[in-house]
Amino acid sequence: MTEIQLDPGIDREIDTSAMKVTDEVAIQITAMNKWYGSFHVLRDINMTVNRGERIVICGPSGSGKSTLIRCINRLEEHQAGQIIVDGTELTGDLKNIDKVRSEVGMVFQHFNLFPHLTILENCTLAPIWVRKVPKREAEETAMHFLEKVKIPEQALKYPGQLSGGQQQRVAIARSLCMKPRIMLFDEPTSALDPEMIKEVLDTMIALAEEGMTMLCVTHEMGFAQAVANRVIFMDQGQIVEQNKPREFFNNPQSDRTKLFLSQILGH
Amino acid sequence: MSDTHAQTVAFVRNEMIAPSDPPAREAGAVKWLRENLFSGVLNTFLTVVSLLIVWYALAAIGPWLLNSVWTAGSLAECRAILDGTSGACFSVITDRWHQLLFGFYPPQHYWRPVLALALLFAALAPVLFTALPRKLLLFTAIYPFVAYHLLWGGSVWFPVSVALGFVAGILAYLIVARVSTLIAVFAAILAPVFWWTFAAGAFDQTMSGILPLGLEFVRSDRFGGFLISLIIGISGISLSLPIGILLALGRQSDMVFLKSVCVVVIEFIRGVPLITLLFTASLLLNYFLPPGSAFDLILRVIIMVTLFASAYMAEVIRGGLAALPKGQYEAADALGLNYWKAQRLIIMPQALKISIPGIVNTFIGLFKDTTLVVFIGLLDPIGLSNAIRADTNWNGIYWELFIFIAALFFIFCFGMSRYSMYLERKLKTDHR
């Protein structure tokens, strides 16, 4: 059987030298359950994410993958089990929630930039008001990350003047300005044209190359194969299968995974 | 596709077409007239009819306005000058000008309300125009106390002691906030209350004894005319916006008790006519207050008008909050902003921007509603027009007075409307 080779979506070699998984635990989820009313949306989720891991979560729509990563910064509340992020358990305690949120960056499907602020203000707002960084310093950091996502020249424009791909890269820069230790991506490329998907994936790969701990909900299987060290497949609110990308794509175990892969890869 | 390519489906453009000017008939005044006034039979008909109506109205009112008398001392004198021709008698305005503006305010003190109005513009400027230095807001903060002292007078130490209560609140907050924000909020509320109930009176008396400074006291029943409309209108406008914001946020809150209180307040106040609230202010409120604390009628009216406008304001702002996508709240949360910071930096700037037309609508409504105080015996411009007619000199004059009053109200309301349009343009950053 020939190995499946997927297109990572970028034109350069990926530098894996700094992609190191450590033994340090970044996120620990134990026996976590969540309901929307009477609908059991997440069922007995157990997973550990080590620092430096790059995890891709995939699955059909409605499988609970977005809900899972939204639980990690408590945009959604879980009703049973335990979520510990960087040693802080997520409970009703607002102080802990704010602490976790300032350590965990999140990128949304619809960017969610603040339309009344310029790109630069979008990036400096949280550092200034949450981290109490002086304005000058926050602006320097913001320009640094805007250069990194290759749009420093747009700093004084408003989000409405940028293309979707540019907006998503600003959203990534905005999260990075908080110097997070973990980044969550909730279908970051689903609302974009193919041309723009590429520029966003490029930014995400660059981030992975620096050793960032990343959890990505995405259907970009090329990205998963090139960057992830683990792929998690979810269905009906549960983790059905997880494996190294190579094993996952070439040798899926469960029937549900095989069906999903055959549909998404078109084989 | 040109006929050179008629046989083939494939098409390659060799030269790009440069943009050129539109044809002459698509530009200029001719185009505007044709498109907007004479685009069809119906439009042409409507244009002609409208022009006729405008002409008819001008022909009827124009001579009356142009032939107006400005110098007569009474209506009879005015009629003698007009000698049977049709003409307006605006002499009533020149004759009673001061009264319409200031009511029965002592004439030797007219400079005080005038100065208060001039300072009002200085206090409003940094709020309305963000390009001005932010330090000017300090003057805006002390303006209410300055204005109170200028208008009512009395000992200078009374407004100072009231202001010190607010200072005490801010200090208490800043000191306790290092320990806990929640306790700091309570401290910020309790400190001024303690100051006002226990210390403020003594402070006022002691300081007045040591250093008796102040202006001559003017009783509230001397106030009247546009002075009273402006006092009630501007106090109501500047207080109803913050109270409305808090009510709207309370109504959206997850805390059931807070939410129910806000809903009850909003629905109750919206559900009763303003005039009943004003009658409550003038007749009933004193029964509910501790004996001896009979306070000023103008102040009671301001409270009622403010409550009334706040309830409307809360609903207008709730509309703006509802229009914001959920993603804005989530992005603010995900960045670690707490509730108040998210509200202040992300949610409110956008929600208020969306609500500007509704907010200004409420402001304008409130300002015009101040004329209702005539029913509880305050002499606002409408009340004064009755008083002026009661004078035998001017018995029977209606139009001229009401035109003047309408014109003054129009200037203020139109100003607010224009400012809101300027603000909307300035805040338009979505480039849709």
Coordinates of N, CA and C in Angstrom, one line a residue, chain B residues 172-345:
Chain B
A172 N -12.0 56.3 48.3 CA -12.3 55.1 49.0 C -12.1 53.9 48.0
Y173 N -12.6 54.1 46.8 CA -12.4 53.1 45.8 C -11.0 52.8 45.5
L174 N -10.2 53.9 45.3 CA -8.8 53.7 44.9 C -8.0 53.0 46.0
I175 N -8.3 53.3 47.3 CA -7.6 52.7 48.4 C -8.0 51.2 48.5
V176 N -9.3 51.0 48.5 CA -9.7 49.6 48.8 C -9.5 48.7 47.6
A177 N -9.5 49.3 46.4 CA -9.4 48.4 45.2 C -8.1 47.6 45.2
R178 N -7.1 48.0 46.0 CA -5.9 47.2 46.1 C -6.2 45.9 46.7
V179 N -7.2 45.9 47.6 CA -7.5 44.6 48.3 C -8.5 43.8 47.5
S180 N -9.6 44.4 47.2 CA -10.7 43.7 46.4 C -11.5 44.7 45.7
T181 N -11.8 44.4 44.4 CA -12.6 45.3 43.6 C -14.0 45.4 44.1
L182 N -14.6 44.2 44.5 CA -16.0 44.2 44.9 C -16.2 45.1 46.2
I183 N -15.3 44.9 47.2 CA -15.4 45.7 48.4 C -15.2 47.1 48.1
A184 N -14.3 47.4 47.1 CA -14.0 48.8 46.7 C -15.3 49.5 46.2
V185 N -16.1 48.7 45.4 CA -17.3 49.3 44.9 C -18.3 49.7 46.1
F186 N -18.4 48.8 47.1 CA -19.2 49.1 48.2 C -18.7 50.3 49.0
A187 N -17.3 50.4 49.1 CA -16.7 51.5 49.8 C -17.0 52.8 49.1
A188 N -16.9 52.7 47.7 CA -17.1 53.9 46.9 C -18.5 54.4 47.0
I189 N -19.5 53.5 47.4 CA -20.9 54.0 47.5 C -21.1 54.5 49.0
L190 N -20.5 53.7 49.9 CA -20.7 54.1 51.4 C -20.0 55.4 51.8
A191 N -18.8 55.5 51.3 CA -18.0 56.7 51.8 C -18.8 58.0 51.5
P192 N -19.2 58.3 50.3 CA -20.0 59.5 50.1 C -21.2 59.6 50.9
V193 N -22.0 58.5 51.1 CA -23.2 58.5 51.8 C -22.9 58.9 53.3
F194 N -21.8 58.4 53.9 CA -21.4 58.7 55.2 C -21.1 60.2 55.3
W195 N -20.3 60.7 54.3 CA -19.9 62.1 54.3 C -21.1 63.0 54.2
W196 N -22.0 62.7 53.3 CA -23.2 63.6 53.1 C -24.0 63.6 54.4
T197 N -24.3 62.4 55.0 CA -25.2 62.4 56.1 C -24.6 62.9 57.4
F198 N -23.3 62.6 57.6 CA -22.7 63.0 58.9 C -21.8 64.2 58.9
A199 N -21.0 64.3 57.9 CA -19.9 65.3 57.9 C -20.2 66.5 57.1
A200 N -20.9 66.4 55.9 CA -21.1 67.5 55.0 C -21.7 68.7 55.6
G201 N -22.8 68.5 56.4 CA -23.5 69.7 57.0 C -22.5 70.5 57.9
A202 N -21.8 69.7 58.7 CA -20.9 70.4 59.7 C -19.8 71.1 58.9
F203 N -19.3 70.4 57.9 CA -18.2 71.0 57.1 C -18.7 72.4 56.5
D204 N -19.9 72.3 55.9 CA -20.5 73.5 55.3 C -20.6 74.6 56.3
Q205 N -21.1 74.3 57.5 CA -21.3 75.4 58.5 C -20.0 75.9 59.0
T206 N -19.1 75.0 59.3 CA -17.8 75.5 59.8 C -17.1 76.4 58.8
M207 N -17.0 75.9 57.6 CA -16.3 76.7 56.5 C -17.0 78.0 56.3
S208 N -18.3 78.0 56.2 CA -19.1 79.2 56.0 C -18.8 80.2 57.2
G209 N -18.6 79.7 58.4 CA -18.3 80.5 59.5 C -16.9 81.1 59.4
I210 N -16.0 80.3 59.0 CA -14.6 80.8 58.8 C -14.4 81.7 57.6
L211 N -15.0 81.3 56.5 CA -14.7 82.0 55.3 C -16.0 82.2 54.5
P212 N -16.9 83.2 54.9 CA -18.2 83.2 54.3 C -18.1 83.8 52.8
L213 N -17.9 82.9 51.9 CA -17.9 83.2 50.5 C -19.2 82.8 49.8
G214 N -19.6 83.5 48.8 CA -20.8 83.0 48.1 C -21.5 84.1 47.3
L215 N -22.4 83.7 46.5 CA -23.3 84.6 45.8 C -24.6 84.7 46.4
E216 N -25.4 85.7 46.1 CA -26.7 85.9 46.7 C -27.6 84.7 46.3
F217 N -28.3 84.2 47.2 CA -29.2 83.0 46.9 C -30.4 83.4 46.1
V218 N -30.7 82.6 45.1 CA -31.9 82.8 44.3 C -32.8 81.6 44.4
R219 N -34.0 81.9 44.9 CA -35.0 80.8 45.1 C -35.4 80.2 43.8
S220 N -35.8 78.9 43.9 CA -36.1 78.2 42.7 C -37.4 78.7 42.0
D221 N -38.3 79.3 42.8 CA -39.5 79.8 42.1 C -39.2 81.1 41.3
R222 N -38.0 81.6 41.4 CA -37.7 82.8 40.5 C -37.2 82.3 39.2
F223 N -36.9 81.0 39.0 CA -36.4 80.5 37.8 C -37.5 80.4 36.8
G224 N -37.2 80.5 35.5 CA -38.3 80.3 34.5 C -37.7 80.4 33.1
G225 N -38.6 80.4 32.1 CA -38.2 80.5 30.7 C -37.3 79.5 30.3
F226 N -36.4 79.8 29.3 CA -35.5 78.8 28.7 C -34.5 78.4 29.7
L227 N -34.2 79.2 30.7 CA -33.3 78.8 31.8 C -33.8 77.5 32.4
I228 N -35.1 77.4 32.7 CA -35.6 76.2 33.3 C -35.6 75.0 32.4
S229 N -35.9 75.2 31.1 CA -35.9 74.2 30.1 C -34.5 73.6 30.0
L230 N -33.5 74.5 29.9 CA -32.1 74.1 29.7 C -31.6 73.3 31.0
I231 N -32.0 73.8 32.2 CA -31.5 73.2 33.4 C -32.0 71.8 33.4
I232 N -33.3 71.6 33.2 CA -33.9 70.3 33.3 C -33.5 69.4 32.2
G233 N -33.5 70.0 31.0 CA -33.1 69.2 29.8 C -31.7 68.7 29.9
I234 N -30.7 69.6 30.2 CA -29.3 69.2 30.2 C -29.0 68.3 31.3
S235 N -29.6 68.5 32.5 CA -29.3 67.6 33.6 C -29.9 66.2 33.2
G236 N -31.1 66.2 32.7 CA -31.7 64.9 32.3 C -30.9 64.2 31.3
I237 N -30.4 64.9 30.3 CA -29.7 64.3 29.2 C -28.4 63.7 29.8
S238 N -27.6 64.5 30.6 CA -26.3 64.0 31.0 C -26.5 62.9 32.1
L239 N -27.6 62.8 32.8 CA -27.7 61.8 33.8 C -28.3 60.5 33.2
S240 N -29.2 60.7 32.2 CA -30.0 59.5 31.7 C -29.1 58.6 30.9
L241 N -28.1 59.1 30.3 CA -27.2 58.2 29.5 C -26.5 57.2 30.4
P242 N -25.7 57.6 31.4 CA -25.1 56.6 32.3 C -26.1 55.7 33.0
I243 N -27.2 56.3 33.5 CA -28.2 55.4 34.2 C -28.8 54.4 33.2
G244 N -29.1 54.9 32.0 CA -29.6 54.0 31.0 C -28.7 52.8 30.6
I245 N -27.4 53.2 30.5 CA -26.4 52.1 30.3 C -26.4 51.1 31.4
L246 N -26.4 51.5 32.6 CA -26.4 50.6 33.7 C -27.7 49.7 33.7
L247 N -28.8 50.4 33.5 CA -30.1 49.6 33.4 C -30.0 48.5 32.3
A248 N -29.5 49.0 31.1 CA -29.4 48.0 30.0 C -28.5 46.8 30.4
L249 N -27.4 47.1 31.0 CA -26.5 46.1 31.4 C -27.1 45.2 32.4
G250 N -27.8 45.8 33.4 CA -28.5 45.0 34.4 C -29.5 44.1 33.8
R251 N -30.2 44.6 32.8 CA -31.2 43.8 32.2 C -30.6 42.6 31.4
Q252 N -29.4 42.7 31.0 CA -28.7 41.6 30.3 C -28.0 40.7 31.3
S253 N -28.0 41.0 32.5 CA -27.1 40.3 33.5 C -27.6 38.9 33.7
D254 N -26.7 38.0 34.2 CA -27.1 36.7 34.5 C -27.6 36.6 35.9
M255 N -27.4 37.7 36.7 CA -27.8 37.7 38.1 C -29.3 37.9 38.1
V256 N -30.1 36.9 38.6 CA -31.5 37.0 38.5 C -32.2 38.2 39.2
F257 N -31.7 38.4 40.4 CA -32.3 39.5 41.2 C -32.1 40.8 40.6
L258 N -30.8 41.1 40.2 CA -30.4 42.3 39.6 C -31.2 42.5 38.3
K259 N -31.3 41.5 37.5 CA -32.0 41.5 36.3 C -33.5 41.9 36.5
S260 N -34.1 41.2 37.5 CA -35.6 41.5 37.7 C -35.8 42.9 38.2
V261 N -34.9 43.4 39.0 CA -35.0 44.8 39.5 C -35.0 45.7 38.3
C262 N -34.0 45.5 37.4 CA -33.9 46.4 36.2 C -35.1 46.3 35.3
V263 N -35.6 45.1 35.1 CA -36.8 44.9 34.2 C -38.0 45.6 34.8
V264 N -38.2 45.5 36.2 CA -39.3 46.1 36.8 C -39.2 47.6 36.7
V265 N -38.0 48.2 37.0 CA -37.8 49.6 36.9 C -38.1 50.1 35.5
I266 N -37.5 49.5 34.5 CA -37.7 49.9 33.1 C -39.1 49.9 32.7
E267 N -39.7 48.7 33.0 CA -41.1 48.5 32.5 C -42.1 49.4 33.2
F268 N -41.9 49.6 34.5 CA -42.8 50.5 35.3 C -42.7 51.9 34.7
I269 N -41.5 52.4 34.6 CA -41.3 53.8 34.2 C -41.8 54.1 32.8
R270 N -41.5 53.1 31.9 CA -42.0 53.3 30.6 C -43.5 53.2 30.5
G271 N -44.0 52.5 31.4 CA -45.5 52.2 31.4 C -46.4 53.3 31.9
V272 N -45.8 54.3 32.5 CA -46.6 55.4 33.0 C -46.3 56.7 32.2
P273 N -47.3 57.6 32.0 CA -47.0 58.8 31.3 C -46.1 59.7 32.1
L274 N -45.3 60.5 31.4 CA -44.4 61.4 32.1 C -45.1 62.4 33.0
I275 N -46.3 62.8 32.6 CA -47.0 63.8 33.4 C -47.4 63.3 34.7
T276 N -47.7 62.0 34.8 CA -48.0 61.4 36.2 C -46.8 61.4 37.0
L277 N -45.6 61.2 36.4 CA -44.4 61.2 37.2 C -44.1 62.7 37.7
L278 N -44.4 63.6 36.8 CA -44.2 65.0 37.2 C -45.2 65.4 38.4
F279 N -46.4 65.0 38.3 CA -47.3 65.3 39.4 C -46.9 64.6 40.7
T280 N -46.3 63.4 40.5 CA -45.8 62.7 41.7 C -44.7 63.6 42.3
A281 N -43.8 64.1 41.4 CA -42.7 64.9 41.9 C -43.2 66.1 42.6
S282 N -44.3 66.8 42.1 CA -44.7 68.0 42.7 C -45.6 67.8 43.9
L283 N -46.4 66.8 43.9 CA -47.4 66.6 45.0 C -47.0 65.5 46.0
L284 N -46.7 64.4 45.4 CA -46.6 63.2 46.3 C -45.3 62.9 46.9
L285 N -44.2 63.3 46.2 CA -42.9 62.8 46.6 C -42.5 63.1 48.1
N286 N -43.0 64.3 48.5 CA -42.6 64.7 49.9 C -43.2 63.7 51.0
Y287 N -44.3 63.0 50.7 CA -44.9 62.1 51.6 C -43.9 60.9 51.9
F288 N -43.2 60.6 50.8 CA -42.3 59.4 50.9 C -41.0 59.7 51.5
L289 N -40.6 61.0 51.6 CA -39.3 61.3 52.1 C -39.4 61.6 53.6
P290 N -38.2 61.5 54.3 CA -38.2 61.8 55.7 C -38.7 63.2 55.9
P291 N -39.5 63.4 57.0 CA -40.0 64.8 57.3 C -38.8 65.8 57.4
G292 N -39.0 67.0 56.9 CA -38.0 68.0 57.0 C -37.1 68.0 55.8
S293 N -37.1 67.0 55.0 CA -36.1 66.9 53.9 C -36.8 67.4 52.6
A294 N -37.8 68.3 52.7 CA -38.4 68.9 51.6 C -37.4 69.5 50.7
F295 N -37.1 68.9 49.5 CA -36.2 69.5 48.6 C -36.8 70.1 47.4
D296 N -36.0 70.8 46.8 CA -36.4 71.7 45.7 C -37.2 71.1 44.6
L297 N -38.2 71.8 44.2 CA -39.1 71.3 43.1 C -38.4 71.0 41.8
I298 N -37.5 72.0 41.4 CA -36.7 71.7 40.2 C -35.9 70.5 40.3
L299 N -35.3 70.2 41.5 CA -34.5 69.0 41.6 C -35.4 67.8 41.5
R300 N -36.6 67.8 42.1 CA -37.5 66.7 42.0 C -37.9 66.4 40.6
V301 N -38.2 67.5 39.9 CA -38.5 67.3 38.4 C -37.4 66.7 37.7
I302 N -36.2 67.2 38.0 CA -35.0 66.7 37.2 C -34.9 65.2 37.5
I303 N -35.1 64.7 38.8 CA -35.1 63.3 39.1 C -36.1 62.5 38.3
M304 N -37.3 63.0 38.2 CA -38.3 62.3 37.5 C -38.1 62.2 36.0
V305 N -37.7 63.4 35.4 CA -37.4 63.4 34.0 C -36.3 62.5 33.7
T306 N -35.2 62.5 34.5 CA -34.1 61.6 34.3 C -34.5 60.1 34.4
L307 N -35.3 59.8 35.4 CA -35.7 58.4 35.4 C -36.5 58.0 34.2
F308 N -37.4 58.9 33.8 CA -38.2 58.6 32.6 C -37.3 58.4 31.4
A309 N -36.4 59.3 31.1 CA -35.5 59.2 30.0 C -34.6 57.9 30.1
S310 N -34.1 57.6 31.3 CA -33.2 56.5 31.5 C -33.9 55.2 31.1
A311 N -35.2 55.0 31.4 CA -35.9 53.8 31.0 C -35.9 53.6 29.5
Y312 N -36.2 54.8 28.8 CA -36.2 54.7 27.3 C -34.7 54.4 26.8
M313 N -33.8 55.1 27.4 CA -32.4 55.0 27.1 C -31.9 53.5 27.2
A314 N -32.3 52.9 28.3 CA -31.9 51.5 28.5 C -32.4 50.6 27.4
E315 N -33.6 50.8 26.9 CA -34.1 50.0 25.9 C -33.4 50.3 24.5
V316 N -33.1 51.5 24.3 CA -32.4 51.9 23.1 C -31.0 51.2 23.1
I317 N -30.3 51.2 24.2 CA -29.0 50.7 24.3 C -29.1 49.1 24.3
R318 N -30.2 48.6 24.8 CA -30.3 47.1 24.8 C -30.4 46.7 23.3
G319 N -31.0 47.5 22.5 CA -31.1 47.2 21.0 C -29.7 47.2 20.4
G320 N -28.8 48.1 20.8 CA -27.5 48.2 20.3 C -26.7 47.0 20.8
L321 N -26.9 46.6 22.1 CA -26.2 45.4 22.6 C -26.6 44.1 21.9
A322 N -27.9 44.0 21.6 CA -28.4 42.8 20.9 C -27.9 42.7 19.5
A323 N -27.5 43.9 18.9 CA -27.0 43.9 17.5 C -25.6 43.4 17.4
L324 N -24.9 43.4 18.5 CA -23.5 43.0 18.4 C -23.3 41.5 18.3
P325 N -22.5 41.0 17.4 CA -22.3 39.6 17.2 C -21.7 39.0 18.5
K326 N -22.1 37.7 18.8 CA -21.6 37.0 20.0 C -20.1 36.9 20.0
G327 N -19.5 36.9 18.8 CA -18.0 36.7 18.6 C -17.3 37.8 19.3
Q328 N -17.9 39.1 19.4 CA -17.2 40.2 20.0 C -17.0 39.9 21.5
Y329 N -18.1 39.4 22.1 CA -18.0 39.0 23.6 C -16.9 37.9 23.7
E330 N -17.0 36.9 22.8 CA -16.0 35.8 23.0 C -14.6 36.2 22.8
A331 N -14.4 37.1 21.8 CA -13.0 37.5 21.6 C -12.5 38.3 22.8
A332 N -13.4 39.1 23.4 CA -12.9 39.9 24.6 C -12.6 38.9 25.7
D333 N -13.5 37.9 25.9 CA -13.3 37.0 26.9 C -12.0 36.2 26.7
A334 N -11.8 35.8 25.5 CA -10.6 34.9 25.2 C -9.3 35.7 25.4
L335 N -9.4 37.0 25.3 CA -8.1 37.8 25.5 C -7.9 38.1 27.0
G336 N -8.9 37.6 27.9 CA -8.7 37.8 29.3 C -9.2 39.1 29.9
L337 N -10.0 39.8 29.1 CA -10.6 41.1 29.6 C -11.7 40.7 30.5
N338 N -11.7 41.3 31.7 CA -12.9 41.0 32.6 C -14.1 41.8 32.2
Y339 N -15.2 41.5 32.9 CA -16.5 42.0 32.4 C -16.5 43.5 32.2
W340 N -16.1 44.3 33.2 CA -16.1 45.8 33.0 C -15.2 46.3 31.9
K341 N -14.0 45.7 31.8 CA -13.1 46.1 30.8 C -13.7 45.8 29.4
A342 N -14.2 44.6 29.3 CA -14.8 44.2 28.0 C -16.0 45.1 27.6
Q343 N -16.8 45.5 28.6 CA -17.9 46.4 28.4 C -17.4 47.7 27.9
R344 N -16.4 48.2 28.7 CA -15.9 49.6 28.4 C -15.2 49.7 27.1
L345 N -14.3 48.7 26.8 CA -13.4 48.8 25.7 C -14.0 48.2 24.4

